Amino acid sequence: MGDAVLVSMSPEIWRHKADIPAISAPPSQLHCPSITRSPLLDIAPKTPKSPLASSLMTPIASPMKKAIANVQCYLEEVGHFTKLDPQEAWLPITESRRGNAYYAAFHTLSSGIGVQALVLPLAFTTLGWTWGLAGLSLIFMWQLYTLWLLIQLHESESGMRYSRYLRLSMAAFGEKLGKLLALFPIMYLSGGTCVTLIMIGGGTMKILYQIFCGETCNMKPLTTVEWYLLFTCSAIILAQLPNLNSIAGVSLIGAITAVSYCTLIWVVSIIQGRPMNISYDPPQEKFDMASLCSILNALGIIAFAFRGHNLVLEIQGTMPSNAKQPSRLPMWRGVKFAYLIIAMCLFPLAIGGYWAYGNLIPGNGGMLNALYKYHGHDTSKVILGLTSMLVVTNCLSSFQIYAMPVFDNLEMRYTSKMNKPCPRWLRCGFRVFFGCLAFFIAVAFPFLPSLAGLIGGIALPVTLAYPCFMWIIIKKPYKYGAIWCLNWILGLFGMLLSLLVFAGAIWTIVTMGIEIHFFKPQ
């Protein structure tokens, strides 16, 4: 009788056992953004068709179902499988996964708008009103689309979360090619931006001192190098906040100050009126290599104004993710709000700035220098000082979020080798070291802003081209479909634009030259 029962049960039992997948992945590989992708959820036994088998299996099935339900609830409460990866919990970017849509908006605003926007009217001096507005609108929509692609690519179908741009590049293009394509541009966009912020922040602190002190102070003014050092020390002290989530308040301050001084500059420029001999006519020259390079430089200025794509995946990596609320949803909500504010700042700044100064806009410093040059004598010192203070505060805030990937990379090397979290004293040492290195570069190579177009041409694909190719490789859309064609067109055109901007920058340097002076910041 017992044998008969076993024989009658064996097909159902073996069918049920065949449905149970093997679980062999270690915890470090469980990066699933949704519970439904976990193999644990497939363990629950199906209801057998045989009543006898059902009665015999009920004592086994009930505890199993209860255990699986408890595991599922626990995992949903934890929020994401990446918490099971020890190294992820040791690094500044993914150490805290308590981010939300508000934090995403703060970080995106702080990283997406800054002093690079103040030179936008300079592009209009070459392109004119029509082509300037067309170029600004097209590039704005283009980079917003690639931003959406990156947010969708953050969580792969296999469940892996790519919380760093370099990791996503390596997953899409292969380890060697991914590093070759993305490592230098990302290093430039992080470290190079921090060096530039030291130059701008320190220089603006010097201007702030001159505005309020003027000729009435008997104190000996600080040199430019000393102002750089003061700014760097302030940035290093603020950089001791442990992780990306902890600087959300700093990013909020940076976002508020960026929006404030961008709005303040174009409003004051319009109210004070236009200077004499203003013109809106683009240079009427024959179409030759010089005019082509000017057009490419103008497009490069517009493209470089929309920075921050190298930080999108890192910002999204601070968010929890589960089956009910994947991280891409709150991230996209925060990004939409942030870029609405960015558009409300950049478009009036470009249009109002070009209306106020026309072809008289200075090539160095853009709107900020134009305000000091043309309206410094008839504008209140309080307004000028407030504008300078907002710029300095924004530079200090932006330094934190752009330096965070560098801190993360330094600590990743230590934790990978030592297999333990970075001690506090060493973490502090890493940040002091990077601040001192950025200060040294700012002092030693003060002509680096003159090479911005040259190096920026290399970094341009990070924003406009790579996300399109990554989507094609990872998502594999229908060949020759609309999405497939759109991404190929944008990706190839982005690479072409990058090469043209790079070539145009080289031509400009060769024909016009640059003033190279080491250890002599102006």
CSV table of N, CA, C and O in Angstrom, one decimal, residues 426-477:
chain,number,residue,atom,x,y,z
A,426,LEU,N,41.6,57.6,8.1
A,426,LEU,CA,42.0,57.5,6.7
A,426,LEU,C,41.0,58.2,5.7
A,426,LEU,O,41.5,58.8,4.7
A,427,ARG,N,39.7,58.1,6.0
A,427,ARG,CA,38.8,58.8,5.2
A,427,ARG,C,39.0,60.3,5.2
A,427,ARG,O,39.0,60.9,4.2
A,428,CYS,N,39.3,60.8,6.4
A,428,CYS,CA,39.6,62.2,6.5
A,428,CYS,C,40.9,62.6,5.7
A,428,CYS,O,41.0,63.6,5.0
A,429,GLY,N,41.9,61.7,5.8
A,429,GLY,CA,43.1,61.9,5.1
A,429,GLY,C,43.0,61.9,3.6
A,429,GLY,O,43.6,62.7,2.9
A,430,PHE,N,42.1,61.0,3.1
A,430,PHE,CA,41.8,61.0,1.6
A,430,PHE,C,41.3,62.3,1.2
A,430,PHE,O,41.6,62.8,0.1
A,431,ARG,N,40.4,62.9,1.9
A,431,ARG,CA,39.7,64.1,1.5
A,431,ARG,C,40.6,65.3,1.6
A,431,ARG,O,40.5,66.2,0.8
A,432,VAL,N,41.5,65.3,2.6
A,432,VAL,CA,42.5,66.4,2.7
A,432,VAL,C,43.4,66.3,1.6
A,432,VAL,O,43.8,67.3,1.0
A,433,PHE,N,43.8,65.1,1.2
A,433,PHE,CA,44.8,64.8,0.1
A,433,PHE,C,44.2,65.3,-1.2
A,433,PHE,O,44.9,66.0,-1.9
A,434,PHE,N,42.9,65.0,-1.5
A,434,PHE,CA,42.3,65.5,-2.7
A,434,PHE,C,42.2,67.0,-2.7
A,434,PHE,O,42.4,67.6,-3.8
A,435,GLY,N,41.8,67.6,-1.6
A,435,GLY,CA,41.7,69.0,-1.6
A,435,GLY,C,43.0,69.7,-1.9
A,435,GLY,O,43.1,70.7,-2.6
A,436,CYS,N,44.1,69.2,-1.3
A,436,CYS,CA,45.4,69.8,-1.5
A,436,CYS,C,45.9,69.6,-2.9
A,436,CYS,O,46.5,70.5,-3.5
A,437,LEU,N,45.6,68.4,-3.5
A,437,LEU,CA,45.9,68.2,-4.9
A,437,LEU,C,45.2,69.1,-5.8
A,437,LEU,O,45.8,69.7,-6.8
A,438,ALA,N,43.9,69.3,-5.6
A,438,ALA,CA,43.1,70.2,-6.4
A,438,ALA,C,43.7,71.7,-6.3
A,438,ALA,O,43.7,72.4,-7.3
A,439,PHE,N,44.0,72.0,-5.1
A,439,PHE,CA,44.6,73.4,-4.8
A,439,PHE,C,45.9,73.5,-5.6
A,439,PHE,O,46.2,74.6,-6.2
A,440,PHE,N,46.7,72.5,-5.5
A,440,PHE,CA,48.0,72.6,-6.2
A,440,PHE,C,47.9,72.7,-7.7
A,440,PHE,O,48.5,73.5,-8.4
A,441,ILE,N,46.9,72.0,-8.3
A,441,ILE,CA,46.7,72.1,-9.7
A,441,ILE,C,46.1,73.5,-10.1
A,441,ILE,O,46.5,74.1,-11.1
A,442,ALA,N,45.2,74.0,-9.3
A,442,ALA,CA,44.7,75.3,-9.5
A,442,ALA,C,45.8,76.4,-9.5
A,442,ALA,O,45.7,77.4,-10.3
A,443,VAL,N,46.7,76.3,-8.6
A,443,VAL,CA,47.8,77.3,-8.5
A,443,VAL,C,48.9,77.0,-9.6
A,443,VAL,O,49.4,78.0,-10.2
A,444,ALA,N,49.2,75.8,-9.9
A,444,ALA,CA,50.3,75.4,-10.8
A,444,ALA,C,49.9,75.7,-12.3
A,444,ALA,O,50.7,76.0,-13.1
A,445,PHE,N,48.6,75.4,-12.6
A,445,PHE,CA,48.1,75.5,-14.0
A,445,PHE,C,46.9,76.5,-14.1
A,445,PHE,O,45.8,76.1,-14.3
A,446,PRO,N,47.1,77.8,-13.8
A,446,PRO,CA,46.0,78.7,-13.9
A,446,PRO,C,45.4,78.9,-15.3
A,446,PRO,O,44.4,79.6,-15.4
A,447,PHE,N,46.1,78.4,-16.3
A,447,PHE,CA,45.6,78.6,-17.7
A,447,PHE,C,44.6,77.4,-18.0
A,447,PHE,O,44.1,77.4,-19.2
A,448,LEU,N,44.3,76.5,-17.1
A,448,LEU,CA,43.4,75.4,-17.4
A,448,LEU,C,42.1,75.8,-18.0
A,448,LEU,O,41.5,75.1,-18.9
A,449,PRO,N,41.4,76.9,-17.5
A,449,PRO,CA,40.1,77.3,-18.1
A,449,PRO,C,40.2,77.6,-19.6
A,449,PRO,O,39.2,77.4,-20.3
A,450,SER,N,41.4,78.0,-20.1
A,450,SER,CA,41.6,78.2,-21.5
A,450,SER,C,41.5,76.9,-22.3
A,450,SER,O,41.3,76.9,-23.5
A,451,LEU,N,41.7,75.8,-21.6
A,451,LEU,CA,41.7,74.5,-22.3
A,451,LEU,C,40.4,73.8,-22.1
A,451,LEU,O,40.2,72.6,-22.4
A,452,ALA,N,39.4,74.5,-21.5
A,452,ALA,CA,38.1,73.9,-21.2
A,452,ALA,C,37.4,73.3,-22.5
A,452,ALA,O,36.8,72.2,-22.4
A,453,GLY,N,37.5,74.1,-23.6
A,453,GLY,CA,36.9,73.6,-24.8
A,453,GLY,C,37.6,72.3,-25.3
A,453,GLY,O,36.9,71.4,-25.8
A,454,LEU,N,38.9,72.3,-25.2
A,454,LEU,CA,39.7,71.1,-25.6
A,454,LEU,C,39.3,69.9,-24.8
A,454,LEU,O,39.0,68.8,-25.4
A,455,ILE,N,39.4,70.0,-23.5
A,455,ILE,CA,39.1,68.8,-22.7
A,455,ILE,C,37.6,68.5,-22.6
A,455,ILE,O,37.2,67.4,-22.6
A,456,GLY,N,36.8,69.6,-22.7
A,456,GLY,CA,35.4,69.4,-22.7
A,456,GLY,C,34.9,68.6,-23.9
A,456,GLY,O,33.9,67.9,-23.8
A,457,GLY,N,35.6,68.8,-25.0
A,457,GLY,CA,35.2,68.0,-26.2
A,457,GLY,C,35.3,66.5,-26.0
A,457,GLY,O,34.5,65.7,-26.5
A,458,ILE,N,36.3,66.1,-25.1
A,458,ILE,CA,36.4,64.7,-24.8
A,458,ILE,C,35.3,64.2,-23.8
A,458,ILE,O,34.9,63.1,-23.9
A,459,ALA,N,34.9,65.1,-22.9
A,459,ALA,CA,33.9,64.8,-21.9
A,459,ALA,C,32.5,64.9,-22.4
A,459,ALA,O,31.6,64.4,-21.8
A,460,LEU,N,32.3,65.5,-23.6
A,460,LEU,CA,30.9,65.7,-24.1
A,460,LEU,C,30.2,64.4,-24.3
A,460,LEU,O,29.0,64.3,-24.1
A,461,PRO,N,30.8,63.3,-24.8
A,461,PRO,CA,30.0,62.1,-25.0
A,461,PRO,C,29.4,61.5,-23.8
A,461,PRO,O,28.4,60.8,-23.9
A,462,VAL,N,30.0,61.8,-22.6
A,462,VAL,CA,29.4,61.3,-21.4
A,462,VAL,C,27.9,61.8,-21.2
A,462,VAL,O,27.1,61.1,-20.7
A,463,THR,N,27.7,63.0,-21.7
A,463,THR,CA,26.3,63.6,-21.6
A,463,THR,C,25.4,63.2,-22.8
A,463,THR,O,24.3,62.8,-22.6
A,464,LEU,N,26.0,63.3,-24.0
A,464,LEU,CA,25.1,63.2,-25.2
A,464,LEU,C,25.2,61.9,-26.0
A,464,LEU,O,24.2,61.6,-26.7
A,465,ALA,N,26.3,61.1,-25.9
A,465,ALA,CA,26.4,60.0,-26.8
A,465,ALA,C,26.4,58.6,-26.1
A,465,ALA,O,25.6,57.7,-26.4
A,466,TYR,N,27.2,58.5,-25.0
A,466,TYR,CA,27.3,57.2,-24.4
A,466,TYR,C,26.0,56.6,-23.9
A,466,TYR,O,25.7,55.4,-24.1
A,467,PRO,N,25.1,57.4,-23.3
A,467,PRO,CA,23.8,56.8,-22.8
A,467,PRO,C,23.0,56.2,-23.9
A,467,PRO,O,22.4,55.2,-23.7
A,468,CYS,N,23.1,56.7,-25.1
A,468,CYS,CA,22.4,56.2,-26.3
A,468,CYS,C,22.9,54.8,-26.7
A,468,CYS,O,22.2,53.9,-26.9
A,469,PHE,N,24.2,54.7,-26.7
A,469,PHE,CA,24.8,53.4,-27.1
A,469,PHE,C,24.6,52.4,-26.0
A,469,PHE,O,24.4,51.2,-26.3
A,470,MET,N,24.7,52.8,-24.7
A,470,MET,CA,24.4,51.9,-23.6
A,470,MET,C,23.0,51.3,-23.7
A,470,MET,O,22.8,50.1,-23.4
A,471,TRP,N,22.1,52.2,-24.0
A,471,TRP,CA,20.7,51.7,-24.1
A,471,TRP,C,20.6,50.6,-25.2
A,471,TRP,O,19.9,49.6,-25.0
A,472,ILE,N,21.2,50.8,-26.4
A,472,ILE,CA,21.1,49.9,-27.5
A,472,ILE,C,21.8,48.5,-27.1
A,472,ILE,O,21.2,47.4,-27.3
A,473,ILE,N,22.9,48.6,-26.4
A,473,ILE,CA,23.6,47.4,-26.0
A,473,ILE,C,22.9,46.6,-24.9
A,473,ILE,O,22.8,45.4,-25.0
A,474,ILE,N,22.5,47.3,-23.9
A,474,ILE,CA,21.9,46.6,-22.7
A,474,ILE,C,20.4,46.3,-22.9
A,474,ILE,O,20.0,45.1,-22.7
A,475,LYS,N,19.6,47.2,-23.4
A,475,LYS,CA,18.2,47.0,-23.6
A,475,LYS,C,17.9,46.2,-24.9
A,475,LYS,O,16.8,45.6,-24.9
A,476,LYS,N,18.7,46.3,-25.9
A,476,LYS,CA,18.5,45.6,-27.1
A,476,LYS,C,17.1,45.9,-27.7
A,476,LYS,O,16.3,45.0,-27.8
A,477,PRO,N,16.8,47.1,-28.1
A,477,PRO,CA,15.5,47.4,-28.7
A,477,PRO,C,15.4,46.8,-30.1
A,477,PRO,O,16.4,46.3,-30.6
